[in-house]
Amino acid sequence: MARSDFGSVTGWVSSRAMTSGGRLRVTVEKNALSGAGGLISNTRIPDGTAYELGFDIQFHSQFDWSRGGKVGFGLGIGNGNTGCNLPTDGAGGTLRLMWYNNPSTNRVYFHPYIYHQGMPGPCGSNFGKSYPTSGSIEKGRTYKIHMYVKSNTGNNANGHVQLKIDGQAVIDQSIRWTTNDSRRFINNLSFHTFRGGKADEWKSGTDGYIYYDNLYVRQISK
């Protein structure tokens, strides 16, 4: 359906996705990281300078947190930098979501995972934000995710990034996504669900299941 609607969808692995109870269930496979054990799917969307999206997410009641991973839908700007490829040329950025099991605090939480012009590196920025601000996310609970991205112009920090979870603002601030105006347009809907990180501590010895529902994507301005 996505290919029919948008004409360009990459990275879908049918064996790791199924419909369960009216929801999409994605399997993140044991002993594997990144695309080797999950989904790294990208869909080309019409160029725009502002988009919003939303979706529901739930981790299975027996899900093994391991160290963490990327989850759900996100938005890409210009070259859509990911994978510790810092956008030093000012030609790309991304907003995605992670879950993270912090060994120093024994908390499991969501945080934004952002690539943007001027980021410190070595990989995506989280701006020190997390949800919840105390305690941990829960297996078996449905969380409502909302994202908003607005492009900036030139070298100005007049873009915007917003992530809300269950109506609570996790990050909501101005940002400089790019400095190359020819690459300032939001053009990609990502669906990245996998464990990692790169080290073995991010792996799990069991298959895990993550459920998605109620996706919407809206172009707000061209």
mmCIF file of C-alpha atoms in Angstrom:
data_model
loop_
_atom_site.group_PDB
_atom_site.id
_atom_site.type_symbol
_atom_site.label_atom_id
_atom_site.label_comp_id
_atom_site.label_asym_id
_atom_site.label_seq_id
_atom_site.Cartn_x
_atom_site.Cartn_y
_atom_site.Cartn_z
ATOM 1 C CA MET A 1 0.000 0.000 0.000
ATOM 2 C CA ALA A 2 2.834 2.388 0.819
ATOM 3 C CA ARG A 3 4.518 1.673 -2.508
ATOM 4 C CA SER A 4 1.223 2.338 -4.264
ATOM 5 C CA ASP A 5 0.692 5.602 -2.382
ATOM 6 C CA PHE A 6 4.232 6.986 -2.428
ATOM 7 C CA GLY A 7 6.076 5.095 -5.158
ATOM 8 C CA SER A 8 9.277 4.604 -3.163
ATOM 9 C CA VAL A 9 9.620 2.341 -0.137
ATOM 10 C CA THR A 10 12.887 0.626 0.800
ATOM 11 C CA GLY A 11 14.042 -1.797 3.473
ATOM 12 C CA TRP A 12 10.788 -3.601 4.285
ATOM 13 C CA VAL A 13 11.316 -7.197 5.530
ATOM 14 C CA SER A 14 7.996 -9.030 5.416
ATOM 15 C CA SER A 15 9.199 -11.909 7.604
ATOM 16 C CA ARG A 16 9.659 -9.489 10.522
ATOM 17 C CA ALA A 17 6.248 -7.824 10.267
ATOM 18 C CA MET A 18 2.705 -9.077 10.628
ATOM 19 C CA THR A 19 -0.775 -7.903 11.570
ATOM 20 C CA SER A 20 -1.730 -8.912 15.112
ATOM 21 C CA GLY A 21 -5.036 -7.849 16.626
ATOM 22 C CA GLY A 22 -5.392 -5.078 14.075
ATOM 23 C CA ARG A 23 -1.936 -3.680 14.850
ATOM 24 C CA LEU A 24 1.418 -3.980 13.151
ATOM 25 C CA ARG A 25 3.747 -6.312 15.074
ATOM 26 C CA VAL A 26 7.455 -6.008 14.305
ATOM 27 C CA THR A 27 9.939 -8.661 15.406
ATOM 28 C CA VAL A 28 13.429 -7.617 16.466
ATOM 29 C CA GLU A 29 15.383 -10.822 16.121
ATOM 30 C CA LYS A 30 17.686 -12.324 18.720
ATOM 31 C CA ASN A 31 21.465 -12.027 18.511
ATOM 32 C CA ALA A 32 21.269 -9.333 15.827
ATOM 33 C CA LEU A 33 21.643 -5.565 15.601
ATOM 34 C CA SER A 34 20.483 -2.854 13.225
ATOM 35 C CA GLY A 35 18.959 -3.944 9.924
ATOM 36 C CA ALA A 36 20.195 -7.511 10.369
ATOM 37 C CA GLY A 37 17.558 -8.062 13.042
ATOM 38 C CA GLY A 38 14.863 -5.459 12.510
ATOM 39 C CA LEU A 39 13.483 -2.973 9.990
ATOM 40 C CA ILE A 40 15.174 0.032 8.425
ATOM 41 C CA SER A 41 12.474 1.172 6.025
ATOM 42 C CA ASN A 42 12.272 4.577 4.324
ATOM 43 C CA THR A 43 9.425 6.098 2.342
ATOM 44 C CA ARG A 44 9.813 9.102 0.053
ATOM 45 C CA ILE A 45 7.263 11.801 0.892
ATOM 46 C CA PRO A 46 6.551 15.073 -0.964
ATOM 47 C CA ASP A 47 9.006 17.873 -0.189
ATOM 48 C CA GLY A 48 7.742 20.108 2.587
ATOM 49 C CA THR A 49 8.996 22.644 5.106
ATOM 50 C CA ALA A 50 6.808 21.422 7.977
ATOM 51 C CA TYR A 51 5.423 17.981 8.808
ATOM 52 C CA GLU A 52 3.808 16.293 11.769
ATOM 53 C CA LEU A 53 3.283 12.615 12.463
ATOM 54 C CA GLY A 54 1.896 10.446 15.210
ATOM 55 C CA PHE A 55 1.678 6.773 16.111
ATOM 56 C CA ASP A 56 1.038 4.415 19.020
ATOM 57 C CA ILE A 57 3.722 2.065 20.300
ATOM 58 C CA GLN A 58 3.669 -0.835 22.765
ATOM 59 C CA PHE A 59 6.394 -3.266 23.846
ATOM 60 C CA HIS A 60 5.355 -6.885 24.386
ATOM 61 C CA SER A 61 4.945 -7.927 28.023
ATOM 62 C CA GLN A 62 8.025 -10.197 27.782
ATOM 63 C CA PHE A 63 10.213 -7.787 25.826
ATOM 64 C CA ASP A 64 13.911 -7.818 26.749
ATOM 65 C CA TRP A 65 15.134 -4.216 26.944
ATOM 66 C CA SER A 66 18.818 -5.146 26.380
ATOM 67 C CA ARG A 67 20.656 -1.799 26.092
ATOM 68 C CA GLY A 68 18.226 -0.123 23.701
ATOM 69 C CA GLY A 69 17.438 0.631 20.084
ATOM 70 C CA LYS A 70 15.617 2.748 17.532
ATOM 71 C CA VAL A 71 11.825 2.553 17.402
ATOM 72 C CA GLY A 72 9.006 3.763 15.255
ATOM 73 C CA PHE A 73 8.495 6.426 12.668
ATOM 74 C CA GLY A 74 10.540 9.561 12.098
ATOM 75 C CA LEU A 75 11.229 12.338 9.622
ATOM 76 C CA GLY A 76 14.240 13.051 7.432
ATOM 77 C CA ILE A 77 15.429 16.387 6.027
ATOM 78 C CA GLY A 78 17.610 16.703 2.936
ATOM 79 C CA ASN A 79 20.173 13.899 2.939
ATOM 80 C CA GLY A 80 18.561 12.402 6.063
ATOM 81 C CA ASN A 81 21.790 11.735 7.973
ATOM 82 C CA THR A 82 21.870 8.742 10.356
ATOM 83 C CA GLY A 83 24.368 6.089 11.414
ATOM 84 C CA CYS A 84 26.902 8.438 13.077
ATOM 85 C CA ASN A 85 27.288 10.263 9.742
ATOM 86 C CA LEU A 86 27.369 13.815 11.081
ATOM 87 C CA PRO A 87 25.865 16.410 8.717
ATOM 88 C CA THR A 88 28.942 18.659 8.690
ATOM 89 C CA ASP A 89 28.002 19.841 5.185
ATOM 90 C CA GLY A 90 24.707 21.240 6.471
ATOM 91 C CA ALA A 91 22.743 19.121 4.006
ATOM 92 C CA GLY A 92 20.666 16.771 6.138
ATOM 93 C CA GLY A 93 19.039 15.886 9.427
ATOM 94 C CA THR A 94 16.660 13.433 11.079
ATOM 95 C CA LEU A 95 14.286 13.137 14.027
ATOM 96 C CA ARG A 96 13.825 9.603 15.372
ATOM 97 C CA LEU A 97 12.980 7.929 18.686
ATOM 98 C CA MET A 98 15.021 5.560 20.862
ATOM 99 C CA TRP A 99 14.413 3.417 23.888
ATOM 100 C CA TYR A 100 17.406 3.233 26.202
ATOM 101 C CA ASN A 101 18.223 1.079 29.227
ATOM 102 C CA ASN A 102 20.593 3.239 31.237
ATOM 103 C CA PRO A 103 22.960 1.043 33.279
ATOM 104 C CA SER A 104 24.023 3.897 35.559
ATOM 105 C CA THR A 105 20.476 4.778 36.679
ATOM 106 C CA ASN A 106 18.628 1.462 36.104
ATOM 107 C CA ARG A 107 15.992 3.390 34.160
ATOM 108 C CA VAL A 108 14.491 2.486 30.787
ATOM 109 C CA TYR A 109 13.199 5.494 28.881
ATOM 110 C CA PHE A 110 12.487 7.038 25.506
ATOM 111 C CA HIS A 111 14.629 9.853 24.228
ATOM 112 C CA PRO A 112 14.779 11.858 20.995
ATOM 113 C CA TYR A 113 17.543 10.913 18.582
ATOM 114 C CA ILE A 114 18.393 13.871 16.357
ATOM 115 C CA TYR A 115 20.887 14.671 13.605
ATOM 116 C CA HIS A 116 21.267 18.379 12.825
ATOM 117 C CA GLN A 117 23.761 21.012 11.729
ATOM 118 C CA GLY A 118 26.301 21.805 14.455
ATOM 119 C CA MET A 119 25.608 18.708 16.539
ATOM 120 C CA PRO A 120 28.477 17.635 18.822
ATOM 121 C CA GLY A 121 28.482 13.929 17.842
ATOM 122 C CA PRO A 122 29.787 11.317 17.692
ATOM 123 C CA CYS A 123 26.261 10.062 16.885
ATOM 124 C CA GLY A 124 22.706 11.370 17.340
ATOM 125 C CA SER A 125 21.856 14.056 19.907
ATOM 126 C CA ASN A 126 19.233 13.620 22.633
ATOM 127 C CA PHE A 127 19.593 17.105 24.182
ATOM 128 C CA GLY A 128 19.535 15.483 27.624
ATOM 129 C CA LYS A 129 15.792 14.816 27.285
ATOM 130 C CA SER A 130 13.969 11.645 28.311
ATOM 131 C CA TYR A 131 10.495 10.263 28.944
ATOM 132 C CA PRO A 132 9.497 9.659 31.617
ATOM 133 C CA THR A 133 11.643 12.107 33.588
ATOM 134 C CA SER A 134 11.737 9.603 36.443
ATOM 135 C CA GLY A 135 11.043 5.891 36.580
ATOM 136 C CA SER A 136 10.843 3.696 33.486
ATOM 137 C CA ILE A 137 8.617 3.009 30.524
ATOM 138 C CA GLU A 138 6.414 -0.055 30.930
ATOM 139 C CA LYS A 139 5.998 -3.222 28.917
ATOM 140 C CA GLY A 140 2.440 -3.808 27.774
ATOM 141 C CA ARG A 141 1.501 -0.121 27.952
ATOM 142 C CA THR A 142 0.544 1.875 24.857
ATOM 143 C CA TYR A 143 2.320 5.208 24.372
ATOM 144 C CA LYS A 144 1.117 7.909 21.991
ATOM 145 C CA ILE A 145 3.941 9.576 20.072
ATOM 146 C CA HIS A 146 3.678 12.940 18.290
ATOM 147 C CA MET A 147 6.482 14.554 16.254
ATOM 148 C CA TYR A 148 6.725 17.915 14.509
ATOM 149 C CA VAL A 149 9.550 19.168 12.297
ATOM 150 C CA LYS A 150 9.875 22.592 10.682
ATOM 151 C CA SER A 151 12.771 23.426 8.360
ATOM 152 C CA ASN A 152 15.051 26.389 8.973
ATOM 153 C CA THR A 153 16.334 28.867 6.392
ATOM 154 C CA GLY A 154 19.962 29.594 5.560
ATOM 155 C CA ASN A 155 22.187 29.543 8.623
ATOM 156 C CA ASN A 156 19.349 30.521 10.939
ATOM 157 C CA ALA A 157 18.158 28.500 13.915
ATOM 158 C CA ASN A 158 14.551 29.202 12.962
ATOM 159 C CA GLY A 159 13.575 25.594 12.415
ATOM 160 C CA HIS A 160 11.713 23.631 15.055
ATOM 161 C CA VAL A 161 11.738 20.180 16.608
ATOM 162 C CA GLN A 162 9.006 18.793 18.827
ATOM 163 C CA LEU A 163 8.456 15.385 20.381
ATOM 164 C CA LYS A 164 5.504 14.682 22.654
ATOM 165 C CA ILE A 165 4.694 11.409 24.395
ATOM 166 C CA ASP A 166 1.222 10.981 25.878
ATOM 167 C CA GLY A 167 0.790 14.739 25.462
ATOM 168 C CA GLN A 168 3.912 15.632 27.441
ATOM 169 C CA ALA A 169 6.545 17.673 25.631
ATOM 170 C CA VAL A 170 9.875 15.841 25.707
ATOM 171 C CA ILE A 171 11.583 18.385 23.444
ATOM 172 C CA ASP A 172 10.031 21.516 21.935
ATOM 173 C CA GLN A 173 12.545 24.073 20.687
ATOM 174 C CA SER A 174 14.099 25.928 17.785
ATOM 175 C CA ILE A 175 16.879 24.211 15.833
ATOM 176 C CA ARG A 176 19.242 24.645 12.888
ATOM 177 C CA TRP A 177 18.661 21.541 10.790
ATOM 178 C CA THR A 178 20.623 22.537 7.701
ATOM 179 C CA THR A 179 22.645 25.378 6.182
ATOM 180 C CA ASN A 180 22.175 24.357 2.537
ATOM 181 C CA ASP A 181 18.811 25.713 1.427
ATOM 182 C CA SER A 182 18.610 23.272 -1.489
ATOM 183 C CA ARG A 183 18.584 20.449 1.097
ATOM 184 C CA ARG A 184 16.253 22.043 3.666
ATOM 185 C CA PHE A 185 13.124 20.130 2.680
ATOM 186 C CA ILE A 186 11.578 17.323 4.720
ATOM 187 C CA ASN A 187 11.353 14.419 2.275
ATOM 188 C CA ASN A 188 11.514 11.086 4.124
ATOM 189 C CA LEU A 189 9.272 9.079 6.435
ATOM 190 C CA SER A 190 11.461 6.574 8.234
ATOM 191 C CA PHE A 191 10.357 3.434 10.018
ATOM 192 C CA HIS A 192 13.366 2.199 11.971
ATOM 193 C CA THR A 193 12.862 -0.569 14.513
ATOM 194 C CA PHE A 194 15.946 -2.450 15.642
ATOM 195 C CA ARG A 195 18.349 -3.052 18.508
ATOM 196 C CA GLY A 196 21.527 -0.971 18.572
ATOM 197 C CA GLY A 197 24.008 0.612 18.993
ATOM 198 C CA LYS A 198 26.858 -1.474 17.734
ATOM 199 C CA ALA A 199 28.399 -3.432 20.646
ATOM 200 C CA ASP A 200 27.187 -6.896 21.695
ATOM 201 C CA GLU A 201 25.614 -5.469 24.881
ATOM 202 C CA TRP A 202 22.841 -4.079 22.664
ATOM 203 C CA LYS A 203 21.878 -7.601 21.520
ATOM 204 C CA SER A 204 19.300 -9.877 23.107
ATOM 205 C CA GLY A 205 19.157 -13.664 23.351
ATOM 206 C CA THR A 206 15.423 -13.667 22.570
ATOM 207 C CA ASP A 207 13.184 -12.366 19.813
ATOM 208 C CA GLY A 208 11.235 -9.277 20.848
ATOM 209 C CA TYR A 209 7.913 -7.874 19.647
ATOM 210 C CA ILE A 210 6.903 -4.226 19.298
ATOM 211 C CA TYR A 211 3.389 -3.146 18.274
ATOM 212 C CA TYR A 212 2.364 -0.070 16.258
ATOM 213 C CA ASP A 213 -0.979 1.487 15.453
ATOM 214 C CA ASN A 214 -2.770 4.699 14.418
ATOM 215 C CA LEU A 215 -0.073 6.202 12.204
ATOM 216 C CA TYR A 216 -0.790 9.597 10.645
ATOM 217 C CA VAL A 217 1.507 11.824 8.579
ATOM 218 C CA ARG A 218 0.563 15.393 7.603
ATOM 219 C CA GLN A 219 2.362 17.949 5.490
ATOM 220 C CA ILE A 220 1.701 21.314 7.125
ATOM 221 C CA SER A 221 3.545 23.558 4.655
ATOM 222 C CA LYS A 222 5.308 23.117 1.323
#
